[in-house]
Structures are given as C-alpha cells and as structure tokens.
PDB file of C-alpha atoms and ligand atoms in Angstrom:
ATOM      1  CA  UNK A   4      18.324 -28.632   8.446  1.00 96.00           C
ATOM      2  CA  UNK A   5      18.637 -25.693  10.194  1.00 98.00           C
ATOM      3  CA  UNK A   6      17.308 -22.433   8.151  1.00 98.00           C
ATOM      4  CA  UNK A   7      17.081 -18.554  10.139  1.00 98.00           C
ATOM      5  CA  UNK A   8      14.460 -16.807   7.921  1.00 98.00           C
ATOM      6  CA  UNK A   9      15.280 -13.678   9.795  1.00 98.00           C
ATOM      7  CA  UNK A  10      18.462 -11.896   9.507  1.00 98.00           C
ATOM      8  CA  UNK A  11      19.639  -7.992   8.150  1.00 97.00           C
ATOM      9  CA  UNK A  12      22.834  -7.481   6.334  1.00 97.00           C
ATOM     10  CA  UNK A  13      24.507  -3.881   5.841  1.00 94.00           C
ATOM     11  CA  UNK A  14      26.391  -2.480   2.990  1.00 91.00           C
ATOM     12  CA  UNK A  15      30.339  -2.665   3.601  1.00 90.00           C
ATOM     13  CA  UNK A  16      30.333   1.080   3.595  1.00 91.00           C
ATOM     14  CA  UNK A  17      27.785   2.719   5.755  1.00 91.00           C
ATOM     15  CA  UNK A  18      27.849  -0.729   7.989  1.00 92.00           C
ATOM     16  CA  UNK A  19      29.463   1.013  10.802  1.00 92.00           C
ATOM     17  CA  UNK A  20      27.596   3.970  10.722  1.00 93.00           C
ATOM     18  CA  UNK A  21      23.856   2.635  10.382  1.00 92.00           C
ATOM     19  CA  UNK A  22      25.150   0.127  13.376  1.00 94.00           C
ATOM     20  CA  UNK A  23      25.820   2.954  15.606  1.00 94.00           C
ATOM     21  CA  UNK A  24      22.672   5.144  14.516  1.00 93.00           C
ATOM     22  CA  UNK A  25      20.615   2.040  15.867  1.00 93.00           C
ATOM     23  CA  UNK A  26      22.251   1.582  18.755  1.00 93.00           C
ATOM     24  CA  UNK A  27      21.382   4.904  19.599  1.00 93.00           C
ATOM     25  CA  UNK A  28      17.729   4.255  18.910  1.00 90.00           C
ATOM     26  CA  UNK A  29      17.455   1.236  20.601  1.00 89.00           C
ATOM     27  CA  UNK A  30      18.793   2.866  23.645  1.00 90.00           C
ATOM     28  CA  UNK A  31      16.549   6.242  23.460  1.00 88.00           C
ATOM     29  CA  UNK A  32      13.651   3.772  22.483  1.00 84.00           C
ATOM     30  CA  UNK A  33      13.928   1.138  25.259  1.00 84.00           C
ATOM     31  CA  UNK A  34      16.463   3.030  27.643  1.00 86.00           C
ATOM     32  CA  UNK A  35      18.467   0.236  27.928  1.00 87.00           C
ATOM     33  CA  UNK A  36      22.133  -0.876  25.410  1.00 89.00           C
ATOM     34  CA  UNK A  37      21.446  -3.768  22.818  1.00 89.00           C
ATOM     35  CA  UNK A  38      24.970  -3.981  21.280  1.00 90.00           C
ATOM     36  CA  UNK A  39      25.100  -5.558  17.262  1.00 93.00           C
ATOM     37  CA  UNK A  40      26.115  -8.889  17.784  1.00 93.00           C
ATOM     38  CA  UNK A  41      28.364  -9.511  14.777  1.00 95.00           C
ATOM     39  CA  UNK A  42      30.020  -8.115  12.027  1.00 95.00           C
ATOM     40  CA  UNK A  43      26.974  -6.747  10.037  1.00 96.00           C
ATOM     41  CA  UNK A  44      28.040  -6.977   6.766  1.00 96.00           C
ATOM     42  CA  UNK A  45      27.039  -9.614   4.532  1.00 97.00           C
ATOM     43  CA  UNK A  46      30.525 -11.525   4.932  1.00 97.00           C
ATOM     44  CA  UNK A  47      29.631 -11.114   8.212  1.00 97.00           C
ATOM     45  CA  UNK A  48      26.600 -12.902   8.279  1.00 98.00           C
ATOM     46  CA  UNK A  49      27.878 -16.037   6.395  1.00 98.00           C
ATOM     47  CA  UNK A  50      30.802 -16.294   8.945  1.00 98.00           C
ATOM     48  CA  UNK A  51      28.361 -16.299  11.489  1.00 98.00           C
ATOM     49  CA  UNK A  52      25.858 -18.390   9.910  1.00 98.00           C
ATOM     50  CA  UNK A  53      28.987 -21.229   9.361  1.00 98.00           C
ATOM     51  CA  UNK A  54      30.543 -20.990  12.937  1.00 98.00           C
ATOM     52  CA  UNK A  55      26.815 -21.213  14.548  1.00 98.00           C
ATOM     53  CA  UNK A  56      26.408 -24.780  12.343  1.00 98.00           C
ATOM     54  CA  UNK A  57      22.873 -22.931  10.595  1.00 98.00           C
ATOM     55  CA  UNK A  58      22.661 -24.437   7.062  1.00 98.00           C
ATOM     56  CA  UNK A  59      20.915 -21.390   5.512  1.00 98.00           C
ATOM     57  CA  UNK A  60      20.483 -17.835   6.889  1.00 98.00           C
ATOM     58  CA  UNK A  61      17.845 -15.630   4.900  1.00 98.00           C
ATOM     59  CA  UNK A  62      18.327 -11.769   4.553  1.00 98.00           C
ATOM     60  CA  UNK A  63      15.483  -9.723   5.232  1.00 98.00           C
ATOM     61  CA  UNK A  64      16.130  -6.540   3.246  1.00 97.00           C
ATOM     62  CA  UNK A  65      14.277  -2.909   4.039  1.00 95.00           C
ATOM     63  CA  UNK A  66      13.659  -0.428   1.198  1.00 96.00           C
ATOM     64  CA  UNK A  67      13.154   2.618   3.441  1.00 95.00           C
ATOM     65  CA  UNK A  68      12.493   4.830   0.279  1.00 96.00           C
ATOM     66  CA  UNK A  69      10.937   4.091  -3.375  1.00 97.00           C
ATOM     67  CA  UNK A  70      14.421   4.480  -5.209  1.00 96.00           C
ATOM     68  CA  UNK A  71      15.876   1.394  -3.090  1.00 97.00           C
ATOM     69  CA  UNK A  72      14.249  -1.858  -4.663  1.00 97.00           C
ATOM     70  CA  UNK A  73      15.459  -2.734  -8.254  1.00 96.00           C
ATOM     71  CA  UNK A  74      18.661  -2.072  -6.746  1.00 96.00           C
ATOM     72  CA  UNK A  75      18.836  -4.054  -3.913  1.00 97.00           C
ATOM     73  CA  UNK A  76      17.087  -6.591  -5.451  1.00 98.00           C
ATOM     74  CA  UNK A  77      19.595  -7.107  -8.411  1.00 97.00           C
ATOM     75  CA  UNK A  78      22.078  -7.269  -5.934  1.00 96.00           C
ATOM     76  CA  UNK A  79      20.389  -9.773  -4.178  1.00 98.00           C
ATOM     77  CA  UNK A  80      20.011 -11.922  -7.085  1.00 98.00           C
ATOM     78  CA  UNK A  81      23.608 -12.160  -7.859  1.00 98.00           C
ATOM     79  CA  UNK A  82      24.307 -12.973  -4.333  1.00 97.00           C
ATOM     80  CA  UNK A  83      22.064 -15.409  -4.469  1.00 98.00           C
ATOM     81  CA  UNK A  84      24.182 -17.476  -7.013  1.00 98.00           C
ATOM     82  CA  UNK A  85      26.463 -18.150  -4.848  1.00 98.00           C
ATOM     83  CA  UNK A  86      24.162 -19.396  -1.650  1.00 98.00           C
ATOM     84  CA  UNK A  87      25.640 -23.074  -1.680  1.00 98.00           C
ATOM     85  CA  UNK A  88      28.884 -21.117  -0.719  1.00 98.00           C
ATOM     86  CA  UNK A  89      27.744 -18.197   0.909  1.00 98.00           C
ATOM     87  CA  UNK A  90      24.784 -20.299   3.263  1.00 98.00           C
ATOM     88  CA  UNK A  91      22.944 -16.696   2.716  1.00 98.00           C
ATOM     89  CA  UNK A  92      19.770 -16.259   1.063  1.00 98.00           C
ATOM     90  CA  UNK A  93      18.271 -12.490   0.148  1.00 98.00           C
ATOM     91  CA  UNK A  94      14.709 -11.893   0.062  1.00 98.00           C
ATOM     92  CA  UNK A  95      13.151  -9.490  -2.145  1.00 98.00           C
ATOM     93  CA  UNK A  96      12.481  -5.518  -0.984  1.00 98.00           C
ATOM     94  CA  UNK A  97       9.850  -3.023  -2.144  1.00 98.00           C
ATOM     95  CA  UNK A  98       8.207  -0.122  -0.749  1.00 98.00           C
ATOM     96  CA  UNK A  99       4.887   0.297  -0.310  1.00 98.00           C
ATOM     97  CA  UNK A 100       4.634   3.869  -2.107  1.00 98.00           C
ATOM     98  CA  UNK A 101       6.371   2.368  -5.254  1.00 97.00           C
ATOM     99  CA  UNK A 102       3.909   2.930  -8.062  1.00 96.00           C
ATOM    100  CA  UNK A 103       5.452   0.646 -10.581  1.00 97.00           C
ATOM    101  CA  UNK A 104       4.922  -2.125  -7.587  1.00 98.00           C
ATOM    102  CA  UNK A 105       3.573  -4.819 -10.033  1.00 98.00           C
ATOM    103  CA  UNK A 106       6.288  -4.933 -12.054  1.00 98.00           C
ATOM    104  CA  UNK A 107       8.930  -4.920  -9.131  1.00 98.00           C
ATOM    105  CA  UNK A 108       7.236  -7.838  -8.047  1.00 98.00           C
ATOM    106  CA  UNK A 109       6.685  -9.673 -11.631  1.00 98.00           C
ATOM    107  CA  UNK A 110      10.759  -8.960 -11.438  1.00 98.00           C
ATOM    108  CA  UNK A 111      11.056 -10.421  -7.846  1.00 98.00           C
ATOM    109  CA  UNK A 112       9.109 -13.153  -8.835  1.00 98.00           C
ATOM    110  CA  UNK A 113      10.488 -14.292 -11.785  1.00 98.00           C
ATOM    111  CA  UNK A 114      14.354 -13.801 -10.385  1.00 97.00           C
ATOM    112  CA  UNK A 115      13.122 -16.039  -7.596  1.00 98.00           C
ATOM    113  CA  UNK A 116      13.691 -14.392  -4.555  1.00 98.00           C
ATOM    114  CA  UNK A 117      10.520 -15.845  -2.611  1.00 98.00           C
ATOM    115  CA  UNK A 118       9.267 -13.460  -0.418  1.00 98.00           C
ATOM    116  CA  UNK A 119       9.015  -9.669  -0.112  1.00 98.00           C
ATOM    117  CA  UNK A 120      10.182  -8.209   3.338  1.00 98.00           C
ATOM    118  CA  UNK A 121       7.747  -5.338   4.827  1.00 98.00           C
ATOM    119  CA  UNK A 122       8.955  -2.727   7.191  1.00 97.00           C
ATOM    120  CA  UNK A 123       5.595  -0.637   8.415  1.00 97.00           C
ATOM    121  CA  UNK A 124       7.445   1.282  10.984  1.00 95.00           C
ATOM    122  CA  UNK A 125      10.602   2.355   8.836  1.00 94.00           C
ATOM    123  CA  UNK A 126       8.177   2.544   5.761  1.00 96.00           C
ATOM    124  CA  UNK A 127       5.672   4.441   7.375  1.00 95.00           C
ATOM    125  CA  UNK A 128       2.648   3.343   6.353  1.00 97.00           C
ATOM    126  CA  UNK A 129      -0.235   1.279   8.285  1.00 97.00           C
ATOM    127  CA  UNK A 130      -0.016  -2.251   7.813  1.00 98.00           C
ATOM    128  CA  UNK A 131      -3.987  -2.280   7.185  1.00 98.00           C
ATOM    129  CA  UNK A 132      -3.016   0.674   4.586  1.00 98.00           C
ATOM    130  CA  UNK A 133      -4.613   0.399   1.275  1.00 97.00           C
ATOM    131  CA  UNK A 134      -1.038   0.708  -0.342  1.00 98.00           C
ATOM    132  CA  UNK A 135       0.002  -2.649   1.540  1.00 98.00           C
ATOM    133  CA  UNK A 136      -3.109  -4.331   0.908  1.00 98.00           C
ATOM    134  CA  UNK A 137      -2.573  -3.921  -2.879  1.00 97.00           C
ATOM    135  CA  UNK A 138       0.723  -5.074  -2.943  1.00 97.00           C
ATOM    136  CA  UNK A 139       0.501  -8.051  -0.976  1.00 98.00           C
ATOM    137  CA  UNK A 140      -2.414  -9.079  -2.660  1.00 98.00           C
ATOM    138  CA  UNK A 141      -0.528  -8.803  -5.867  1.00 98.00           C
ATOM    139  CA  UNK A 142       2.931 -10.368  -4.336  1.00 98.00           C
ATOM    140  CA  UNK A 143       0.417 -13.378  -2.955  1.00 98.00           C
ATOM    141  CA  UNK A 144      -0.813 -14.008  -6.188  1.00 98.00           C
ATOM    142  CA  UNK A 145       2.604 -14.886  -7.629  1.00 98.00           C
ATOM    143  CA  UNK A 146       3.144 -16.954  -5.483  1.00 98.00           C
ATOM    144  CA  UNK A 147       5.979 -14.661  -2.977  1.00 98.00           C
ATOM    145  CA  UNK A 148       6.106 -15.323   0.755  1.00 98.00           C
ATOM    146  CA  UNK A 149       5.031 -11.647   2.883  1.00 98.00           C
ATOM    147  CA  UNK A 150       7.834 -11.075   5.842  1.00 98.00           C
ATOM    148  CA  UNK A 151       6.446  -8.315   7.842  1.00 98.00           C
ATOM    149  CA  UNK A 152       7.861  -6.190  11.078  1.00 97.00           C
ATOM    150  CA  UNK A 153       5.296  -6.942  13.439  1.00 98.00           C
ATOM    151  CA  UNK A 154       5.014  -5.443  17.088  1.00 97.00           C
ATOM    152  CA  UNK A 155       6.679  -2.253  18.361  1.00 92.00           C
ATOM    153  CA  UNK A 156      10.202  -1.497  16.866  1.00 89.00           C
ATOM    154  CA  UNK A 157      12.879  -1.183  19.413  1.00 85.00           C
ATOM    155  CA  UNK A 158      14.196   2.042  17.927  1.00 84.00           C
ATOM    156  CA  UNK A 159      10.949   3.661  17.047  1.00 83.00           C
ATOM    157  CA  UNK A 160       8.724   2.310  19.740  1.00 80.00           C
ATOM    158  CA  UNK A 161       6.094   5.853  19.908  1.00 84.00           C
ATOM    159  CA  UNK A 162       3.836   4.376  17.222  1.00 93.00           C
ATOM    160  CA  UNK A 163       3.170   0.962  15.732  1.00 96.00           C
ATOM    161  CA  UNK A 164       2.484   0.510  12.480  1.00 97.00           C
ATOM    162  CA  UNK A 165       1.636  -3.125  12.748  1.00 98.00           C
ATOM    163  CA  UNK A 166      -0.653  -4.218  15.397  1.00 98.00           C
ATOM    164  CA  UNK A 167      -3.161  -7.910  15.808  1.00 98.00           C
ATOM    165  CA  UNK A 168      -6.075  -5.458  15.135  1.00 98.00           C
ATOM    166  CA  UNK A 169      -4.303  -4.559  11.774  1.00 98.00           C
ATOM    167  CA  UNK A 170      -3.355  -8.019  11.160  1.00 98.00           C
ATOM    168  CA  UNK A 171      -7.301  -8.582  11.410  1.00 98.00           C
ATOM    169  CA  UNK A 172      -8.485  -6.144   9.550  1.00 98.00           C
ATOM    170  CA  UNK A 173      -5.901  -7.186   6.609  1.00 98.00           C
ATOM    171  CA  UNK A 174      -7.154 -10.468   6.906  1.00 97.00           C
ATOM    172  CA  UNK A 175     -10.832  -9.394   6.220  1.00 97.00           C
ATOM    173  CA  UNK A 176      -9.683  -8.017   2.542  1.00 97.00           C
ATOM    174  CA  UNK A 177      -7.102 -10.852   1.620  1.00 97.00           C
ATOM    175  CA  UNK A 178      -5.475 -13.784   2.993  1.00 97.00           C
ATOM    176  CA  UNK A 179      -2.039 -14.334   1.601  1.00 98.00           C
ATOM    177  CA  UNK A 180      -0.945 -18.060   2.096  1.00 97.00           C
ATOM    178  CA  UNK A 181       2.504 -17.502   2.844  1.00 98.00           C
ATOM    179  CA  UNK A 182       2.431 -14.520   5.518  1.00 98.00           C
ATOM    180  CA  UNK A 183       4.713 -14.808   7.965  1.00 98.00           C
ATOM    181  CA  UNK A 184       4.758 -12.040  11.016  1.00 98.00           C
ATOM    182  CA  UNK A 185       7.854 -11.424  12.556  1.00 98.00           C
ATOM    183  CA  UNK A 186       8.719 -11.286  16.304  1.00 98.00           C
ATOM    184  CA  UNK A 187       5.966 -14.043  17.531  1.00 98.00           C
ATOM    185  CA  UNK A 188       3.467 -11.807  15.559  1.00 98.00           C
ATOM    186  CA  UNK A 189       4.657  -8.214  17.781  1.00 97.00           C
ATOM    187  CA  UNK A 190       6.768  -7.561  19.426  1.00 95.00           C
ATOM    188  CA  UNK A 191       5.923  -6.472  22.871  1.00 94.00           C
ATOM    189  CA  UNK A 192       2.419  -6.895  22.184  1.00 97.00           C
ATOM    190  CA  UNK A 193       2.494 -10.714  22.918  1.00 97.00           C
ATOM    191  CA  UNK A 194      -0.898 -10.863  24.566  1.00 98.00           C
ATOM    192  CA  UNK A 195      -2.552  -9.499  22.477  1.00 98.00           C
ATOM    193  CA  UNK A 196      -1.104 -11.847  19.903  1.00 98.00           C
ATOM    194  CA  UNK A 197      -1.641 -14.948  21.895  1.00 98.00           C
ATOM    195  CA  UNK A 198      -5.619 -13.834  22.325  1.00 98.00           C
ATOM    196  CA  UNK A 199      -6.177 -12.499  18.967  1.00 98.00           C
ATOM    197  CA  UNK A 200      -3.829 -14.272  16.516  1.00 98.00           C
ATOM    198  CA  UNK A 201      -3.013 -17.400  18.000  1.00 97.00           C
ATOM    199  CA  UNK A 202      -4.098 -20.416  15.783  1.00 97.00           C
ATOM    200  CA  UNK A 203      -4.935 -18.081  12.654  1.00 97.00           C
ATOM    201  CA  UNK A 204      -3.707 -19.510   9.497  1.00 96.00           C
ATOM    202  CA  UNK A 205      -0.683 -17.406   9.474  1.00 96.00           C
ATOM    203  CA  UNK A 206       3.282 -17.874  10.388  1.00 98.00           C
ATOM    204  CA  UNK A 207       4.987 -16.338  12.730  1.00 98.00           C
ATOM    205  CA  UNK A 208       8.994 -16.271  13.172  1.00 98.00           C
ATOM    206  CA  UNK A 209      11.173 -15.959  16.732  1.00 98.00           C
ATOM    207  CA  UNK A 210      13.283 -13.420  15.680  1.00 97.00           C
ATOM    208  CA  UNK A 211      15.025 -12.059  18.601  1.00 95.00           C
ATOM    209  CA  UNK A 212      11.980 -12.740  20.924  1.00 96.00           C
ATOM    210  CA  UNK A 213      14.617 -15.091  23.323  1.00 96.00           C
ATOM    211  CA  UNK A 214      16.936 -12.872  23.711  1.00 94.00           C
ATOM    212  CA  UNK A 215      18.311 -12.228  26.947  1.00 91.00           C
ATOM    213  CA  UNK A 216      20.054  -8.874  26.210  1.00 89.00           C
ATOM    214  CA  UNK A 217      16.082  -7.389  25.857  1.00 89.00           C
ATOM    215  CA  UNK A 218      14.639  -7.568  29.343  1.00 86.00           C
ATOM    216  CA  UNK A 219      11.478  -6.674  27.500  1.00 87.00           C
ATOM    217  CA  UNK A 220      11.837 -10.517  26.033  1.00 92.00           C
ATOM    218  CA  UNK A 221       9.048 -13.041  25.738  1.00 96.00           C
ATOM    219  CA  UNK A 222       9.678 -15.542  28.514  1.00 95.00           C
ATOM    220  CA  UNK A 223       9.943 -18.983  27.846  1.00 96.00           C
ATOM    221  CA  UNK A 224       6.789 -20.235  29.243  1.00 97.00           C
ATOM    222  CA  UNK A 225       4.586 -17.483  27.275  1.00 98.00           C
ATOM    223  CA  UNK A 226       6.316 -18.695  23.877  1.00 98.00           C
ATOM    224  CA  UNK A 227       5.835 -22.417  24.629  1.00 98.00           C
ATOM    225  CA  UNK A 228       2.274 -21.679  25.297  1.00 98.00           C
ATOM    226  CA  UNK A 229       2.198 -19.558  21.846  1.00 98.00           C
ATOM    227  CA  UNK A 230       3.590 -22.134  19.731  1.00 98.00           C
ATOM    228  CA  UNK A 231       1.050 -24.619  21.135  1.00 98.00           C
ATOM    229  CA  UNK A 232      -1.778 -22.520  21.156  1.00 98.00           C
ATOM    230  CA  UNK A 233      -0.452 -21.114  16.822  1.00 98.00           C
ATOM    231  CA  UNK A 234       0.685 -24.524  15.862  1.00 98.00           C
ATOM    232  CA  UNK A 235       4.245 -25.414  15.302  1.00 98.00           C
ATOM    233  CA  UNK A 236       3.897 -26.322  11.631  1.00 98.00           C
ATOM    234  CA  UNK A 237       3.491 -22.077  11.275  1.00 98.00           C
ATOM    235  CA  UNK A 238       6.518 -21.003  13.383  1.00 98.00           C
ATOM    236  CA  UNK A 239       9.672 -19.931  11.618  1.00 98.00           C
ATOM    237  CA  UNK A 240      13.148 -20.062  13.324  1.00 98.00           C
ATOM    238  CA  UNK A 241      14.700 -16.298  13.158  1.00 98.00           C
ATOM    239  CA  UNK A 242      17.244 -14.592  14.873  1.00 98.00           C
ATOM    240  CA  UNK A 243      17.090 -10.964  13.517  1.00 97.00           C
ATOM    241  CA  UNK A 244      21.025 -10.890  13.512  1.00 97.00           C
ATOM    242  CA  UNK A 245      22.903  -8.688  13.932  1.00 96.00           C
ATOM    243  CA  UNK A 246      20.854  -8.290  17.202  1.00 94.00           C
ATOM    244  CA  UNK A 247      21.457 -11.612  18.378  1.00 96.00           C
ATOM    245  CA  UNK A 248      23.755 -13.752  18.571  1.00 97.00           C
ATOM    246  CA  UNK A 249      23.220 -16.686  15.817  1.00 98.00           C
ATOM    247  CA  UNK A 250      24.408 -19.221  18.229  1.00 98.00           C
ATOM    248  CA  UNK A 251      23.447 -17.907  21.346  1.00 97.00           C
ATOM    249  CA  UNK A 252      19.958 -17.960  19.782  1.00 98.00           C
ATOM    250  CA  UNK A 253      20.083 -21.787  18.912  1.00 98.00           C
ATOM    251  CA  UNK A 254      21.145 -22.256  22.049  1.00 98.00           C
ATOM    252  CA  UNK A 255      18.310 -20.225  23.932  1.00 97.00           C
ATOM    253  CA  UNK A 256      15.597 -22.221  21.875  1.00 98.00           C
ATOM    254  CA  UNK A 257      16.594 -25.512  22.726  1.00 98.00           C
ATOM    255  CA  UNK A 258      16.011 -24.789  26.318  1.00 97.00           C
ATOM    256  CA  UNK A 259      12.526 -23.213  25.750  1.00 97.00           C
ATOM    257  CA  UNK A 260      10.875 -26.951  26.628  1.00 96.00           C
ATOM    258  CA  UNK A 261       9.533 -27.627  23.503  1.00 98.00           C
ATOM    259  CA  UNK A 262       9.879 -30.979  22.206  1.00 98.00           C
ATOM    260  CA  UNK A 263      11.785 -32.671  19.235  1.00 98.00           C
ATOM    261  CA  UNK A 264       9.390 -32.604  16.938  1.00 98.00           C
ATOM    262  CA  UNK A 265       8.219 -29.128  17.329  1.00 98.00           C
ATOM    263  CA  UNK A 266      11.798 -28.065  17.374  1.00 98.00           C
ATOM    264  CA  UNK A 267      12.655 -29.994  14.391  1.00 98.00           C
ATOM    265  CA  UNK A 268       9.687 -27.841  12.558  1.00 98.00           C
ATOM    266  CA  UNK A 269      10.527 -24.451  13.438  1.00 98.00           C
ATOM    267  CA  UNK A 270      13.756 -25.129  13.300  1.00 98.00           C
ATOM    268  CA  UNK A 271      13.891 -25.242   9.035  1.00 98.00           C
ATOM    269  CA  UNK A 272      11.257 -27.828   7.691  1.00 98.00           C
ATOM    270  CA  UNK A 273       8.859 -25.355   8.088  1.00 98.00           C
ATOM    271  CA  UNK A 274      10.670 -23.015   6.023  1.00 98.00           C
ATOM    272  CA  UNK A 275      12.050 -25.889   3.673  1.00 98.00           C
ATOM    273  CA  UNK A 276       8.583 -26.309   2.829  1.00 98.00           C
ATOM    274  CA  UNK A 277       6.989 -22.964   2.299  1.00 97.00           C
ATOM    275  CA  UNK A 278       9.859 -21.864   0.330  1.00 98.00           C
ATOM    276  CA  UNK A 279      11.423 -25.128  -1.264  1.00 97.00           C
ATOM    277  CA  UNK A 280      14.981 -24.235   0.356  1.00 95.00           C
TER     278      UNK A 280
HETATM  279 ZN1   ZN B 398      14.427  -7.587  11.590  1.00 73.78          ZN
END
C-alpha cells in the first residue's frame, strides 16, 4: 500500500492564481523557478494520485486566517465520502488564534478527519507558542495526528517559525503521540535535525526533500543516514504535490538505497498504522 500523507489541493477558482503567487515566492525566496507540478485542484490531485499507482494521497489543508476552519473542514468531510473513488483523503485545518479551538477540534474529531495540519510560517505564530501548545495538547488528547511545516518555507524563507530548538522546547511541555514533522523535520535545517531530533519519538515525512528541481535538496546519502539514525517505523512517505511530481517522487525514493523493508514502512504501513487507513 502506497499512502502520500503530504499533499495541498486548491480551490477550482483561485487555483491558478494562488499557483502563480507561489511561484513568485519561491523564486524571490530561493532565487531559483520551482514550477507546480500538476493540476492543483483537487481533481487534480486524484488524477495524479491514480496515474502515479499511490493508493491514497492525504490533503494537508492551511487555515491562514481564523474564519477558514469549519469551512474547510465540512468540505473536507464530504469529500471524504467519496475517498474509495477519489484515492484522496483531507486532513483537518485550524488556526492557532481560533478561540473556540476546542470545539473545532471536538468537531474534527468526531467527523474523523485524523490529524490537524499546522502551518507556523503562513500562521504566524512560533511553533513553541503558547497558542500551539494548547491546541495540540488538546488535539493529542482526542486522539488527532499533528502535521506540522517544519524547516524554512521556500516562499517565506527570512524567518522560521519552526525550528529543532522549538521542537525541543515543545517537547518539554507535551508529547503528542502522533506528531509528525514535515520535510525530514526542516527543511533546510537538516543538520540540525539529524543532531538534535534524530531518534526522538516523533515522525517525520519526505515531503519534497528528493526533489531534484530544489538544488537546496537533501542528498540521498544524508536522508539514508536520517532514516537510520530516526528509525524507519517514524518516517512518512510525502510528496508535498503540487511541488513534485507524484511519480517522479516514487521514483526518486526507490533509488535513495534504502532497503525493502524500510521502504515498505515509509512507504504507507507506517501511515496505515498511525491512522488506520
Ligand atoms: Zn506542504
């Protein structure tokens, strides 16, 4: 089974817009072009997800403001009805700076959307923030998976809202079972991860970390090394599509060197069994 736990879709009418605005950022961020790899909308997606032979891709939705959750979130649960067809799962969003957070999250627990996606640099807050702390500590509780932006952002690269030494200091106040920090733990700050973080009970996913398109990438040898050193029983299989290709990416992590058994992990049975996919 092959599950990406890390993908964006965009709504059908502000797809092509958003797409260019980040484009834009990516380029006046890194200085280099990272075109969108696919059609981003959510149709979009589930082609993609079909032609690259993935059994399940998992949306990752940002609420960027505190108006954006309940509605995004119902939407996601009627989407979600149709996953056997669609081979797209949504996640749940909330903002940090949503007051009525508990019951957003009673609401994305009990419509079963299994994890809440984070976005520190887009949502502005610290990831060690006391805002995030509560909420994750309440989301844990219920039982929710924690997706979190990790690393620098390729579009907003001057400050970093989610760093190892935040990831530590976190930890200290609460230790959610199912947190999962995306891009090898930070992107661009791999390192530091692989010092700090490495072998903490925490996941990590791949999103876009392969990619060739970034020549700010994580080279094969350094992730091998990683997933030793962090365990492959805690590393999710993500693409962050649109910005990557779904089967170039498949492609790109079979030739890492790791071996069958740690590719059949990361791969989906990791996320099978945190999430009962
Ligand atoms: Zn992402």
């Amino acid at each position: 089974m092959i599950i990406d736990i890390h993908t964006h879709t965009f709504p059908y009418k502000i797809a092509a817009r958003a797409i260019e605005h980040m484009e834009e950022d990516i380029v006046r961020g890194q200085g280099f072009e990272v075109k969108c790899a696919r059609i981003p909308t959510f149709q979009g997606l589930s082609d993609s997800t079909k032609s690259a032979g993935i059994d399940l891709s998992v949306v990752c939705p940002v609420a960027t403001n505190v108006t954006q959750p309940e509605k995004i979130n119902e939407l996601s649960v009627k989407a979600n009805e149709k996953m056997d067809e669609t081979k797209v799962f949504n996640f749940g969003a909330i903002h940090p700076d949503c007051e009525n957070y508990k019951e957003i999250i009673d609401d994305i627990a009990s419509m079963e959307l299994k994890a809440i996606k984070l976005h520190p640099d887009y949502q502005h807050v610290f990831f060690d923030d006391e805002r995030y702390i509560r909420l994750i500590d309440y989301a844990a509780n219920k039982g929710l998976g924690i997706i979190v932006h990790a690393g620098e952002d390729v579009g907003l690269p001057d400050t970093i809202h989610c760093t190892p030494d935040m990831v530590l200091n976190l930890w200290k106040h609460i230790q959610p079972e199912k947190l999962i920090l995306a891009h090898m733990g930070g992107w661009r700050l791999w390192d530091e991860v692989e010092e700090k973080l490495a072998g903490l009970p925490f996941y990590m996913d791949t999103a876009v970390v392969l990619n060739r398109r970034f020549p700010v990438r994580l080279g094969n040898e350094q992730f091998v090394r990683m997933v030793r050193k962090h365990g492959a029983d805690k590393i999710l299989f993500g693409t962050d599509s649109p910005w990557y290709d779904q089967k170039q990416a498949l492609e790109d992590f079979d030739n890492t060197g790791l071996n069958d058994d740690e590719k059949k992990l990361i791969l989906g049975e990791n996320a099978k069994r945190l999430f009962g996919f």
